Amino acid sequence: MAAAVLCCSACNFNSRYDSEFFAMDTIMTITAYGSKSESAVKTAENEINRLDTLFSVQNKDSEIYKLNRDKSIVVSADTLAVLSRAKEFYVLTEGAFDITTEPLTRLWGFYSGLENRVPSKEELDNALKTVGAEHIKIDSSNITLDENTSIDLGGVAKGYASAIAAQTLNDNGVSSAIISLGGNVRALGSKPDGSDWSVAIADPDDNSKQIGTLAVSDAAVVTSGGYQRYFEENGQIYHHIIDTETGYPAKSGLKSVTIVSEDDTLADALSTALFVMGLEKSSKLYCENSTLFGAVFVTDKNEVYITDNIKNSFSSQHDFEVIKT
Amino acid sequence: MKNRVWIIVLSLSVLICAVCWLYISNLSPLSQIVGIYQNGTLVEKIDLNSVTGKREITLSGEYGKNTVLVSNGHIMMKSAECPDKLCVKHGELKNGGSPIVCLPNRIVIKFEDTSYSADAKTGALR
């Protein structure tokens, strides 16, 4: 009996499959364990590529590109699911999470092929008139955008894709895997030895370092930070997370926000939203929704705050404050 | 007398261990082997510790040329012809940090043996 168990664990350990590939404008890695890992990972990769061709804002064949161009189209079940969830997050975060920021992101030049620049106040004010989820109408699978409104699923697409990838791996016989879609991490099950996966949170000032690690199983861990994409003009730094109240990059006193949740799509959306909202408003949202997510905040002063529902899974050399419900 | 022998033996042992440790740590620093990949295929593996002088490696892709600059202990993307030049802005490759990535030309430069111990890192590309 003992020999059989040893043999099985040895077999499982040996059948590890790693994949690294490009999709959704980033680099992705999947590491899966078990005898079926190779075929399961390839199927998951195909699923991510399929979603990429639906959600891309720049690919002329994508549903989102066609929706932005034609303003009214019938969409697939996946696109409908993401749009519906995006509207749900817009309400939950009182507008801090918003997929109608495409015209603003374009003005700031945060799309590949564009030059980064600081737009004029007039340009931003004009673009802001088209912003807000109320400009998106969902009528079963028929989606209509108001004139001049355009959407970008960048804040939820990877979250949705990691949920689908994890589900695909599971459906194809994998129960232990770790996925990273450009830094959006998803742990499927626990490690082959039964212990939790260790997920480090990048130090916003130097991503070769870390501010701490979280021990997780069956959860998504997603971080948003101004350090991830930015440009400098006249000594001023402009990052890619736009506050739809002002049209400018969010200045909320935070360097990064990490969300832990069983719901990948929610984790992705909230990491952006809480970065925009700042520590105080985020703490209030957490108190009202502590069963949905946990969060780690790094402030501009390099203070670390963590919500009490995940504090026991966090280890760090930094001092940290606990946000209580 | 017996105590004095023991003290000498212990002191010598500590000294030998310290010398060995210094010798080993100087001889085998952290692995500095870097892989340059394009379209998922290994283009070249370089041990940054064994590089002498400066060397440039040119890679071509759909969006023009990328030039990688290698010197002893260091590697970075010196120039790129793609529009956003994120790979150039990335600066030097650091062990434990994000790989250098050129998305348009599908290039990845990364440490083969990272010093990093967690299973994944959120907020950085890895």
CSV table of C-alpha atoms in Angstrom, one decimal:
chain,number,residue,atom,x,y,z
A,1,MET,CA,0.0,0.0,0.0
A,2,ALA,CA,2.7,2.4,1.0
A,3,ALA,CA,4.7,1.5,-2.1
A,4,ALA,CA,1.7,2.1,-4.3
A,5,VAL,CA,1.2,5.6,-2.7
A,6,LEU,CA,4.8,6.4,-3.2
A,7,CYS,CA,4.7,5.3,-6.8
A,8,CYS,CA,1.6,7.4,-7.5
A,9,SER,CA,3.1,10.5,-5.9
A,10,ALA,CA,6.3,9.9,-7.9
A,11,CYS,CA,4.3,9.5,-11.1
A,12,ASN,CA,2.3,12.7,-10.4
A,13,PHE,CA,5.4,14.6,-9.7
A,14,ASN,CA,7.0,13.4,-12.9
A,15,SER,CA,4.1,14.3,-15.2
A,16,ARG,CA,4.3,18.1,-14.9
A,17,TYR,CA,3.7,20.1,-18.0
A,18,ASP,CA,4.7,23.7,-18.5
A,19,SER,CA,3.6,26.0,-21.2
A,20,GLU,CA,4.5,29.6,-22.0
A,21,PHE,CA,2.6,31.5,-24.7
A,22,PHE,CA,1.5,35.0,-25.9
A,23,ALA,CA,-2.1,36.0,-25.8
A,24,MET,CA,-4.2,39.1,-24.8
A,25,ASP,CA,-1.2,41.4,-25.3
A,26,THR,CA,0.8,39.7,-22.6
A,27,ILE,CA,2.8,36.6,-21.8
A,28,MET,CA,1.1,33.6,-20.1
A,29,THR,CA,2.3,30.5,-18.3
A,30,ILE,CA,0.5,27.4,-17.2
A,31,THR,CA,2.0,24.7,-15.0
A,32,ALA,CA,-0.2,21.6,-14.6
A,33,TYR,CA,0.4,18.2,-12.9
A,34,GLY,CA,-1.0,14.8,-13.6
A,35,SER,CA,-1.0,12.3,-16.4
A,36,LYS,CA,-3.4,14.3,-18.5
A,37,SER,CA,-1.6,17.6,-18.0
A,38,GLU,CA,-0.2,18.1,-21.5
A,39,SER,CA,-3.4,17.7,-23.5
A,40,ALA,CA,-5.4,19.6,-20.8
A,41,VAL,CA,-3.0,22.6,-21.0
A,42,LYS,CA,-3.2,22.6,-24.8
A,43,THR,CA,-7.0,22.7,-24.6
A,44,ALA,CA,-6.9,25.5,-22.0
A,45,GLU,CA,-4.4,27.5,-24.3
A,46,ASN,CA,-6.9,27.1,-27.2
A,47,GLU,CA,-9.7,28.4,-25.0
A,48,ILE,CA,-7.7,31.5,-24.0
A,49,ASN,CA,-6.8,32.2,-27.7
A,50,ARG,CA,-10.5,31.8,-28.6
A,51,LEU,CA,-11.5,34.3,-25.9
A,52,ASP,CA,-8.7,36.7,-27.1
A,53,THR,CA,-10.1,36.8,-30.6
A,54,LEU,CA,-13.6,37.7,-29.1
A,55,PHE,CA,-12.4,40.3,-26.6
A,56,SER,CA,-9.5,42.1,-28.3
A,57,VAL,CA,-10.0,45.8,-28.7
A,58,GLN,CA,-7.6,46.0,-31.6
A,59,ASN,CA,-8.1,42.8,-33.6
A,60,LYS,CA,-10.5,43.8,-36.4
A,61,ASP,CA,-12.2,40.4,-36.3
A,62,SER,CA,-13.1,40.6,-32.6
A,63,GLU,CA,-16.6,41.1,-31.4
A,64,ILE,CA,-15.5,44.0,-29.2
A,65,TYR,CA,-13.9,45.7,-32.3
A,66,LYS,CA,-17.1,45.2,-34.3
A,67,LEU,CA,-19.2,46.4,-31.4
A,68,ASN,CA,-17.1,49.6,-31.0
A,69,ARG,CA,-17.3,50.2,-34.8
A,70,ASP,CA,-21.0,49.3,-35.5
A,71,LYS,CA,-22.4,50.2,-32.0
A,72,SER,CA,-25.0,47.4,-32.1
A,73,ILE,CA,-24.3,43.7,-32.7
A,74,VAL,CA,-25.3,40.3,-31.5
A,75,VAL,CA,-22.6,38.8,-29.3
A,76,SER,CA,-21.5,35.3,-28.3
A,77,ALA,CA,-22.3,33.8,-24.9
A,78,ASP,CA,-18.8,34.5,-23.6
A,79,THR,CA,-18.9,38.2,-24.6
A,80,LEU,CA,-22.4,38.6,-23.1
A,81,ALA,CA,-21.2,37.0,-19.9
A,82,VAL,CA,-18.3,39.4,-19.5
A,83,LEU,CA,-20.3,42.5,-20.4
A,84,SER,CA,-23.0,41.5,-17.9
A,85,ARG,CA,-20.4,41.0,-15.2
A,86,ALA,CA,-18.7,44.3,-16.1
A,87,LYS,CA,-22.0,46.1,-15.5
A,88,GLU,CA,-22.4,44.3,-12.2
A,89,PHE,CA,-19.0,45.5,-11.1
A,90,TYR,CA,-19.7,49.0,-12.2
A,91,VAL,CA,-22.7,49.1,-9.8
A,92,LEU,CA,-20.8,47.3,-7.0
A,93,THR,CA,-17.9,49.8,-7.2
A,94,GLU,CA,-20.1,52.9,-7.8
A,95,GLY,CA,-18.5,53.5,-11.2
A,96,ALA,CA,-14.8,53.0,-10.2
A,97,PHE,CA,-14.7,49.9,-12.5
A,98,ASP,CA,-15.8,51.0,-16.0
A,99,ILE,CA,-15.2,49.3,-19.3
A,100,THR,CA,-16.2,52.4,-21.3
A,101,THR,CA,-12.8,54.0,-20.8
A,102,GLU,CA,-11.6,53.1,-24.3
A,103,PRO,CA,-11.7,56.7,-25.6
A,104,LEU,CA,-9.7,57.9,-22.6
A,105,THR,CA,-7.1,55.1,-22.8
A,106,ARG,CA,-6.8,56.0,-26.5
A,107,LEU,CA,-6.2,59.7,-25.8
A,108,TRP,CA,-3.4,58.8,-23.4
A,109,GLY,CA,-1.9,56.5,-26.0
A,110,PHE,CA,-2.0,53.3,-24.0
A,111,TYR,CA,-2.7,51.1,-27.0
A,112,SER,CA,0.0,49.4,-29.0
A,113,GLY,CA,0.9,51.4,-32.0
A,114,LEU,CA,0.0,54.8,-30.4
A,115,GLU,CA,2.4,57.3,-28.8
A,116,ASN,CA,1.9,58.2,-25.1
A,117,ARG,CA,0.9,61.8,-24.6
A,118,VAL,CA,-0.9,64.1,-22.2
A,119,PRO,CA,-4.3,65.0,-23.7
A,120,SER,CA,-5.8,68.5,-23.3
A,121,LYS,CA,-8.5,69.2,-20.8
A,122,GLU,CA,-11.0,69.8,-23.6
A,123,GLU,CA,-10.2,66.4,-25.2
A,124,LEU,CA,-10.7,64.7,-21.9
A,125,ASP,CA,-13.9,66.5,-21.1
A,126,ASN,CA,-15.3,65.5,-24.5
A,127,ALA,CA,-14.3,61.9,-24.0
A,128,LEU,CA,-15.8,61.8,-20.5
A,129,LYS,CA,-19.2,62.6,-21.9
A,130,THR,CA,-19.2,59.1,-23.5
A,131,VAL,CA,-18.1,57.3,-20.4
A,132,GLY,CA,-20.3,55.3,-18.0
A,133,ALA,CA,-21.9,51.8,-18.1
A,134,GLU,CA,-25.3,53.4,-18.6
A,135,HIS,CA,-24.2,53.9,-22.2
A,136,ILE,CA,-24.2,50.1,-22.8
A,137,LYS,CA,-27.6,48.5,-23.4
A,138,ILE,CA,-27.9,44.7,-23.0
A,139,ASP,CA,-31.0,43.2,-24.6
A,140,SER,CA,-30.5,39.4,-24.4
A,141,SER,CA,-27.5,38.9,-26.7
A,142,ASN,CA,-28.0,42.1,-28.6
A,143,ILE,CA,-25.6,44.8,-27.3
A,144,THR,CA,-26.0,48.5,-28.2
A,145,LEU,CA,-23.6,51.3,-27.4
A,146,ASP,CA,-24.5,55.0,-27.4
A,147,GLU,CA,-23.0,57.1,-30.1
A,148,ASN,CA,-19.2,57.7,-29.4
A,149,THR,CA,-19.1,55.2,-26.6
A,150,SER,CA,-16.5,52.5,-27.0
A,151,ILE,CA,-15.5,49.7,-24.6
A,152,ASP,CA,-12.3,47.9,-23.6
A,153,LEU,CA,-12.4,44.6,-21.6
A,154,GLY,CA,-8.8,45.0,-20.5
A,155,GLY,CA,-9.8,45.1,-16.8
A,156,VAL,CA,-11.8,41.9,-16.9
A,157,ALA,CA,-10.8,39.8,-19.9
A,158,LYS,CA,-7.8,38.1,-18.3
A,159,GLY,CA,-9.9,37.3,-15.1
A,160,TYR,CA,-12.6,35.8,-17.2
A,161,ALA,CA,-10.0,33.9,-19.3
A,162,SER,CA,-8.3,32.5,-16.2
A,163,ALA,CA,-11.6,31.2,-14.8
A,164,ILE,CA,-12.3,29.5,-18.2
A,165,ALA,CA,-8.7,28.1,-18.3
A,166,ALA,CA,-9.0,26.7,-14.8
A,167,GLN,CA,-12.4,25.1,-15.6
A,168,THR,CA,-11.0,23.7,-18.8
A,169,LEU,CA,-8.0,22.1,-17.0
A,170,ASN,CA,-10.3,20.6,-14.4
A,171,ASP,CA,-12.8,19.3,-17.0
A,172,ASN,CA,-9.8,17.6,-18.8
A,173,GLY,CA,-8.6,15.7,-15.8
A,174,VAL,CA,-6.2,18.2,-14.1
A,175,SER,CA,-6.7,19.0,-10.4
A,176,SER,CA,-3.5,20.8,-9.6
A,177,ALA,CA,-2.2,23.7,-11.7
A,178,ILE,CA,-0.9,27.3,-11.4
A,179,ILE,CA,-1.8,29.8,-14.1
A,180,SER,CA,-0.4,33.2,-14.7
A,181,LEU,CA,-1.9,35.4,-17.4
A,182,GLY,CA,0.5,38.3,-17.4
A,183,GLY,CA,0.7,38.4,-13.6
A,184,ASN,CA,-3.0,37.5,-13.0
A,185,VAL,CA,-2.5,34.3,-11.0
A,186,ARG,CA,-5.0,31.5,-10.6
A,187,ALA,CA,-4.3,28.5,-8.4
A,188,LEU,CA,-6.3,25.4,-9.4
A,189,GLY,CA,-6.6,23.0,-6.4
A,190,SER,CA,-3.5,22.7,-4.2
A,191,LYS,CA,0.0,21.6,-5.0
A,192,PRO,CA,0.5,18.0,-5.8
A,193,ASP,CA,1.8,17.4,-2.2
A,194,GLY,CA,-1.5,18.8,-0.9
A,195,SER,CA,0.0,22.1,0.4
A,196,ASP,CA,-1.1,25.6,-0.7
A,197,TRP,CA,0.5,27.4,-3.6
A,198,SER,CA,2.8,30.3,-2.7
A,199,VAL,CA,2.0,33.4,-4.6
A,200,ALA,CA,4.4,36.4,-4.2
A,201,ILE,CA,3.2,40.0,-4.6
A,202,ALA,CA,5.6,42.1,-6.6
A,203,ASP,CA,7.2,45.1,-4.9
A,204,PRO,CA,5.8,48.1,-6.8
A,205,ASP,CA,9.2,49.8,-6.6
A,206,ASP,CA,11.2,46.8,-7.9
A,207,ASN,CA,9.4,43.9,-9.3
A,208,SER,CA,12.4,41.6,-8.8
A,209,LYS,CA,11.5,41.9,-5.1
A,210,GLN,CA,8.3,41.1,-3.3
A,211,ILE,CA,6.3,42.6,-0.5
A,212,GLY,CA,5.1,39.2,0.8
A,213,THR,CA,3.6,35.9,-0.2
A,214,LEU,CA,0.1,34.6,0.0
A,215,ALA,CA,-0.7,30.8,0.6
A,216,VAL,CA,-3.7,29.9,-1.6
A,217,SER,CA,-5.6,27.0,-3.1
A,218,ASP,CA,-8.4,27.3,-5.6
A,219,ALA,CA,-8.2,31.1,-5.8
A,220,ALA,CA,-7.3,33.9,-8.1
A,221,VAL,CA,-4.7,36.5,-7.0
A,222,VAL,CA,-4.6,39.6,-9.2
A,223,THR,CA,-2.6,42.8,-8.7
A,224,SER,CA,-3.1,46.3,-10.3
A,225,GLY,CA,-0.5,49.0,-10.0
A,226,GLY,CA,0.5,52.2,-11.6
A,227,TYR,CA,4.0,50.8,-12.0
A,228,GLN,CA,2.9,48.3,-14.5
A,229,ARG,CA,2.4,50.7,-17.5
A,230,TYR,CA,3.3,54.3,-17.5
A,231,PHE,CA,5.2,57.1,-19.3
A,232,GLU,CA,7.0,60.2,-18.1
A,233,GLU,CA,6.5,63.7,-19.4
A,234,ASN,CA,8.2,66.8,-18.0
A,235,GLY,CA,9.2,64.9,-14.9
A,236,GLN,CA,5.6,63.8,-14.2
A,237,ILE,CA,4.6,60.1,-14.3
A,238,TYR,CA,1.3,59.1,-16.0
A,239,HIS,CA,0.1,55.5,-15.5
A,240,HIS,CA,-2.5,53.5,-17.3
A,241,ILE,CA,-5.3,53.2,-14.7
A,242,ILE,CA,-7.7,56.0,-15.6
A,243,ASP,CA,-10.1,57.6,-13.1
A,244,THR,CA,-13.3,58.1,-14.9
A,245,GLU,CA,-14.2,61.0,-12.5
A,246,THR,CA,-11.3,63.1,-13.9
A,247,GLY,CA,-10.1,61.4,-17.1
A,248,TYR,CA,-6.6,61.5,-15.6
A,249,PRO,CA,-4.6,58.6,-14.2
A,250,ALA,CA,-5.9,57.7,-10.7
A,251,LYS,CA,-4.2,59.4,-7.8
A,252,SER,CA,-5.7,57.6,-4.8
A,253,GLY,CA,-2.6,57.3,-2.6
A,254,LEU,CA,-2.0,53.6,-3.6
A,255,LYS,CA,0.9,52.0,-5.4
A,256,SER,CA,-0.8,48.6,-5.9
A,257,VAL,CA,-3.8,46.6,-4.9
A,258,THR,CA,-3.9,42.8,-4.8
A,259,ILE,CA,-7.2,40.9,-4.7
A,260,VAL,CA,-7.7,37.3,-3.6
A,261,SER,CA,-11.0,35.7,-4.6
A,262,GLU,CA,-12.5,32.4,-5.8
A,263,ASP,CA,-14.1,34.5,-8.5
A,264,ASP,CA,-11.3,35.4,-11.1
A,265,THR,CA,-13.4,37.9,-13.0
A,266,LEU,CA,-14.3,39.8,-9.8
A,267,ALA,CA,-10.7,39.7,-8.6
A,268,ASP,CA,-9.5,41.2,-11.9
A,269,ALA,CA,-12.1,44.0,-11.9
A,270,LEU,CA,-11.7,44.8,-8.2
A,271,SER,CA,-7.9,45.1,-8.4
A,272,THR,CA,-8.4,48.0,-10.9
A,273,ALA,CA,-11.5,49.5,-9.1
A,274,LEU,CA,-9.9,49.5,-5.6
A,275,PHE,CA,-6.8,51.1,-7.0
A,276,VAL,CA,-9.0,54.0,-8.3
A,277,MET,CA,-11.0,54.2,-5.1
A,278,GLY,CA,-8.2,54.4,-2.6
A,279,LEU,CA,-7.8,52.8,0.8
A,280,GLU,CA,-10.7,54.4,2.7
A,281,LYS,CA,-13.4,53.7,0.1
A,282,SER,CA,-12.0,50.2,-0.6
A,283,SER,CA,-12.1,49.4,3.2
A,284,LYS,CA,-15.8,50.3,3.2
A,285,LEU,CA,-16.5,48.1,0.2
A,286,TYR,CA,-14.6,45.3,1.8
A,287,CYS,CA,-16.6,45.6,5.1
A,288,GLU,CA,-19.8,45.2,3.0
A,289,ASN,CA,-18.5,42.3,0.9
A,290,SER,CA,-16.0,40.5,3.0
A,291,THR,CA,-17.2,37.1,1.8
A,292,LEU,CA,-16.4,37.9,-1.8
A,293,PHE,CA,-12.7,38.9,-1.6
A,294,GLY,CA,-9.6,39.8,0.4
A,295,ALA,CA,-7.1,42.5,-0.5
A,296,VAL,CA,-3.5,43.7,0.1
A,297,PHE,CA,-2.8,47.4,-0.4
A,298,VAL,CA,0.6,49.1,-0.8
A,299,THR,CA,0.3,52.9,-0.2
A,300,ASP,CA,2.4,55.7,-1.7
A,301,LYS,CA,4.2,55.8,1.6
A,302,ASN,CA,5.0,52.0,1.3
A,303,GLU,CA,2.7,51.0,4.1
A,304,VAL,CA,1.1,47.6,3.7
A,305,TYR,CA,-2.6,47.0,4.6
A,306,ILE,CA,-4.3,43.6,4.5
A,307,THR,CA,-7.9,42.6,5.0
A,308,ASP,CA,-8.5,40.4,8.1
A,309,ASN,CA,-10.0,37.4,6.1
A,310,ILE,CA,-6.6,36.6,4.4
A,311,LYS,CA,-4.2,37.8,7.1
A,312,ASN,CA,-3.4,34.3,8.2
A,313,SER,CA,-2.3,33.3,4.7
A,314,PHE,CA,0.1,36.2,4.3
A,315,SER,CA,3.7,36.2,5.2
A,316,SER,CA,5.9,39.3,4.9
A,317,GLN,CA,9.1,40.9,6.2
A,318,HIS,CA,7.2,44.2,6.2
A,319,ASP,CA,5.1,45.4,9.0
A,320,PHE,CA,1.4,45.5,8.0
A,321,GLU,CA,-1.8,46.8,9.3
A,322,VAL,CA,-5.0,44.7,9.3
A,323,ILE,CA,-8.3,46.1,7.9
A,324,LYS,CA,-11.1,44.6,10.1
A,325,THR,CA,-14.7,44.0,9.0
B,1,MET,CA,45.0,20.7,29.1
B,2,LYS,CA,42.2,18.6,27.6
B,3,ASN,CA,40.0,21.7,27.4
B,4,ARG,CA,42.7,23.6,25.5
B,5,VAL,CA,42.9,20.8,22.9
B,6,TRP,CA,39.1,20.9,22.4
B,7,ILE,CA,39.2,24.7,22.0
B,8,ILE,CA,41.9,24.5,19.4
B,9,VAL,CA,40.1,21.7,17.5
B,10,LEU,CA,36.8,23.7,17.6
B,11,SER,CA,38.5,26.9,16.5
B,12,LEU,CA,40.2,25.2,13.7
B,13,SER,CA,36.9,23.6,12.6
B,14,VAL,CA,35.1,26.9,12.5
B,15,LEU,CA,38.0,28.5,10.6
B,16,ILE,CA,38.1,25.7,8.0
B,17,CYS,CA,34.3,26.0,7.6
B,18,ALA,CA,34.5,29.7,7.2
B,19,VAL,CA,37.3,29.4,4.6
B,20,CYS,CA,35.4,26.7,2.7
B,21,TRP,CA,32.2,28.8,2.7
B,22,LEU,CA,33.9,31.9,1.4
B,23,TYR,CA,35.7,29.8,-1.3
B,24,ILE,CA,32.4,28.1,-2.4
B,25,SER,CA,30.3,31.3,-2.3
B,26,ASN,CA,33.0,33.1,-4.4
B,27,LEU,CA,33.4,30.2,-6.9
B,28,SER,CA,29.7,29.5,-7.5
B,29,PRO,CA,27.6,32.7,-7.4
B,30,LEU,CA,23.9,32.5,-8.2
B,31,SER,CA,23.2,30.9,-11.5
B,32,GLN,CA,23.4,33.6,-14.2
B,33,ILE,CA,22.2,31.5,-17.2
B,34,VAL,CA,19.8,33.5,-19.4
B,35,GLY,CA,17.7,32.1,-22.2
B,36,ILE,CA,16.7,34.2,-25.2
B,37,TYR,CA,13.5,32.9,-26.9
B,38,GLN,CA,11.6,33.9,-30.0
B,39,ASN,CA,8.3,32.4,-30.9
B,40,GLY,CA,8.8,29.9,-28.0
B,41,THR,CA,12.0,28.6,-29.5
B,42,LEU,CA,15.4,29.0,-27.7
B,43,VAL,CA,17.6,31.2,-29.8
B,44,GLU,CA,20.6,31.2,-27.4
B,45,LYS,CA,21.6,30.4,-23.8
B,46,ILE,CA,24.2,32.7,-22.2
B,47,ASP,CA,26.0,32.4,-18.9
B,48,LEU,CA,26.2,36.1,-18.0
B,49,ASN,CA,29.2,35.3,-15.7
B,50,SER,CA,31.3,34.0,-18.6
B,51,VAL,CA,30.7,37.0,-21.0
B,52,THR,CA,33.8,39.1,-21.6
B,53,GLY,CA,33.5,42.5,-23.1
B,54,LYS,CA,30.3,43.7,-24.8
B,55,ARG,CA,28.2,41.8,-27.3
B,56,GLU,CA,25.2,42.6,-29.3
B,57,ILE,CA,22.6,40.1,-30.6
B,58,THR,CA,20.2,41.1,-33.3
B,59,LEU,CA,16.8,39.5,-33.7
B,60,SER,CA,14.4,40.2,-36.5
B,61,GLY,CA,10.6,39.9,-36.4
B,62,GLU,CA,7.5,41.1,-38.1
B,63,TYR,CA,7.9,44.5,-36.4
B,64,GLY,CA,11.5,45.1,-37.3
B,65,LYS,CA,14.7,44.5,-35.4
B,66,ASN,CA,15.6,44.1,-31.7
B,67,THR,CA,19.1,44.5,-30.4
B,68,VAL,CA,20.1,42.7,-27.2
B,69,LEU,CA,23.1,44.0,-25.3
B,70,VAL,CA,25.1,41.5,-23.2
B,71,SER,CA,28.0,42.2,-20.9
B,72,ASN,CA,29.5,40.5,-17.9
B,73,GLY,CA,26.6,39.9,-15.5
B,74,HIS,CA,24.2,42.1,-17.4
B,75,ILE,CA,21.6,41.8,-20.2
B,76,MET,CA,19.2,44.3,-21.6
B,77,MET,CA,17.3,45.2,-24.8
B,78,LYS,CA,19.3,48.1,-26.2
B,79,SER,CA,16.9,49.0,-29.0
B,80,ALA,CA,13.7,48.0,-30.7
B,81,GLU,CA,11.9,49.1,-33.9
B,82,CYS,CA,8.4,48.4,-32.5
B,83,PRO,CA,6.3,51.4,-31.5
B,84,ASP,CA,6.0,51.1,-27.7
B,85,LYS,CA,9.5,49.9,-26.9
B,86,LEU,CA,8.4,48.4,-23.6
B,87,CYS,CA,11.2,45.9,-23.8
B,88,VAL,CA,13.8,48.7,-23.9
B,89,LYS,CA,12.0,50.6,-21.1
B,90,HIS,CA,12.2,47.4,-19.0
B,91,GLY,CA,15.9,48.0,-18.5
B,92,GLU,CA,18.2,45.4,-17.2
B,93,LEU,CA,17.0,41.8,-16.6
B,94,LYS,CA,16.9,41.1,-12.8
B,95,ASN,CA,16.8,37.6,-11.3
B,96,GLY,CA,13.4,37.2,-9.6
B,97,GLY,CA,11.8,40.1,-11.6
B,98,SER,CA,9.8,40.1,-14.9
B,99,PRO,CA,11.4,38.7,-18.0
B,100,ILE,CA,12.2,41.1,-20.8
B,101,VAL,CA,9.3,40.7,-23.2
B,102,CYS,CA,8.8,42.1,-26.7
B,103,LEU,CA,5.2,41.2,-27.5
B,104,PRO,CA,5.2,42.4,-31.2
B,105,ASN,CA,8.2,40.3,-32.1
B,106,ARG,CA,7.4,37.5,-29.7
B,107,ILE,CA,10.8,37.7,-27.8
B,108,VAL,CA,11.3,36.6,-24.2
B,109,ILE,CA,14.6,37.0,-22.3
B,110,LYS,CA,14.6,35.3,-18.9
B,111,PHE,CA,16.8,33.6,-16.2
B,112,GLU,CA,16.7,29.8,-16.7
B,113,ASP,CA,17.2,29.2,-13.0
B,114,THR,CA,15.5,31.9,-11.0
B,115,SER,CA,16.5,32.6,-7.4
B,116,TYR,CA,12.8,33.1,-6.7
B,117,SER,CA,11.1,30.6,-4.5
B,118,ALA,CA,7.3,31.2,-4.7
B,119,ASP,CA,5.2,29.2,-7.3
B,120,ALA,CA,4.0,32.4,-9.0
B,121,LYS,CA,4.2,36.2,-8.7
B,122,THR,CA,1.3,38.5,-9.1
B,123,GLY,CA,1.8,42.0,-10.5
B,124,ALA,CA,4.8,41.1,-12.5
B,125,LEU,CA,5.0,39.2,-15.7
B,126,ARG,CA,6.2,35.7,-14.9
